[in-house]
Amino acid sequence: MHGYLSNAQNLKLSLRNIFCNMYKIKNNIKNILTFKT
């Protein structure tokens, strides 16, 4: 049961990291596009 709980927490953390990275990438693309024009 404890292992399952830690697995769920790890999944939640990795999902949060993925969303954080996607947000950073989106901001980087926006900055590049605005810098070009």
CSV table of C-alpha atoms in Angstrom, one decimal:
chain,number,residue,atom,x,y,z
A,1,MET,CA,0.0,0.0,0.0
A,2,HIS,CA,2.8,2.4,0.8
A,3,GLY,CA,4.6,1.7,-2.5
A,4,TYR,CA,1.3,2.4,-4.3
A,5,LEU,CA,1.0,5.7,-2.5
A,6,SER,CA,4.5,6.8,-3.4
A,7,ASN,CA,3.9,5.7,-7.0
A,8,ALA,CA,0.8,8.0,-7.2
A,9,GLN,CA,2.8,10.9,-5.7
A,10,ASN,CA,5.6,10.4,-8.1
A,11,LEU,CA,3.2,10.4,-11.0
A,12,LYS,CA,1.6,13.6,-9.8
A,13,LEU,CA,5.0,15.2,-9.4
A,14,SER,CA,6.1,14.1,-12.9
A,15,LEU,CA,2.9,15.4,-14.4
A,16,ARG,CA,3.4,18.7,-12.7
A,17,ASN,CA,6.9,18.8,-14.0
A,18,ILE,CA,5.7,18.1,-17.6
A,19,PHE,CA,3.1,20.9,-17.4
A,20,CYS,CA,5.7,23.2,-16.0
A,21,ASN,CA,8.1,22.4,-18.8
A,22,MET,CA,5.3,22.8,-21.4
A,23,TYR,CA,4.5,26.2,-20.0
A,24,LYS,CA,8.2,27.3,-20.1
A,25,ILE,CA,8.5,26.0,-23.7
A,26,LYS,CA,5.4,27.9,-24.7
A,27,ASN,CA,6.8,31.1,-23.2
A,28,ASN,CA,10.1,30.6,-24.9
A,29,ILE,CA,8.4,30.1,-28.3
A,30,LYS,CA,6.3,33.3,-27.6
A,31,ASN,CA,9.5,35.2,-26.8
A,32,ILE,CA,11.2,34.0,-29.9
A,33,LEU,CA,8.2,34.9,-32.1
A,34,THR,CA,7.9,38.4,-30.6
A,35,PHE,CA,11.7,38.9,-30.9
A,36,LYS,CA,11.6,38.0,-34.6
A,37,THR,CA,8.9,40.5,-35.6
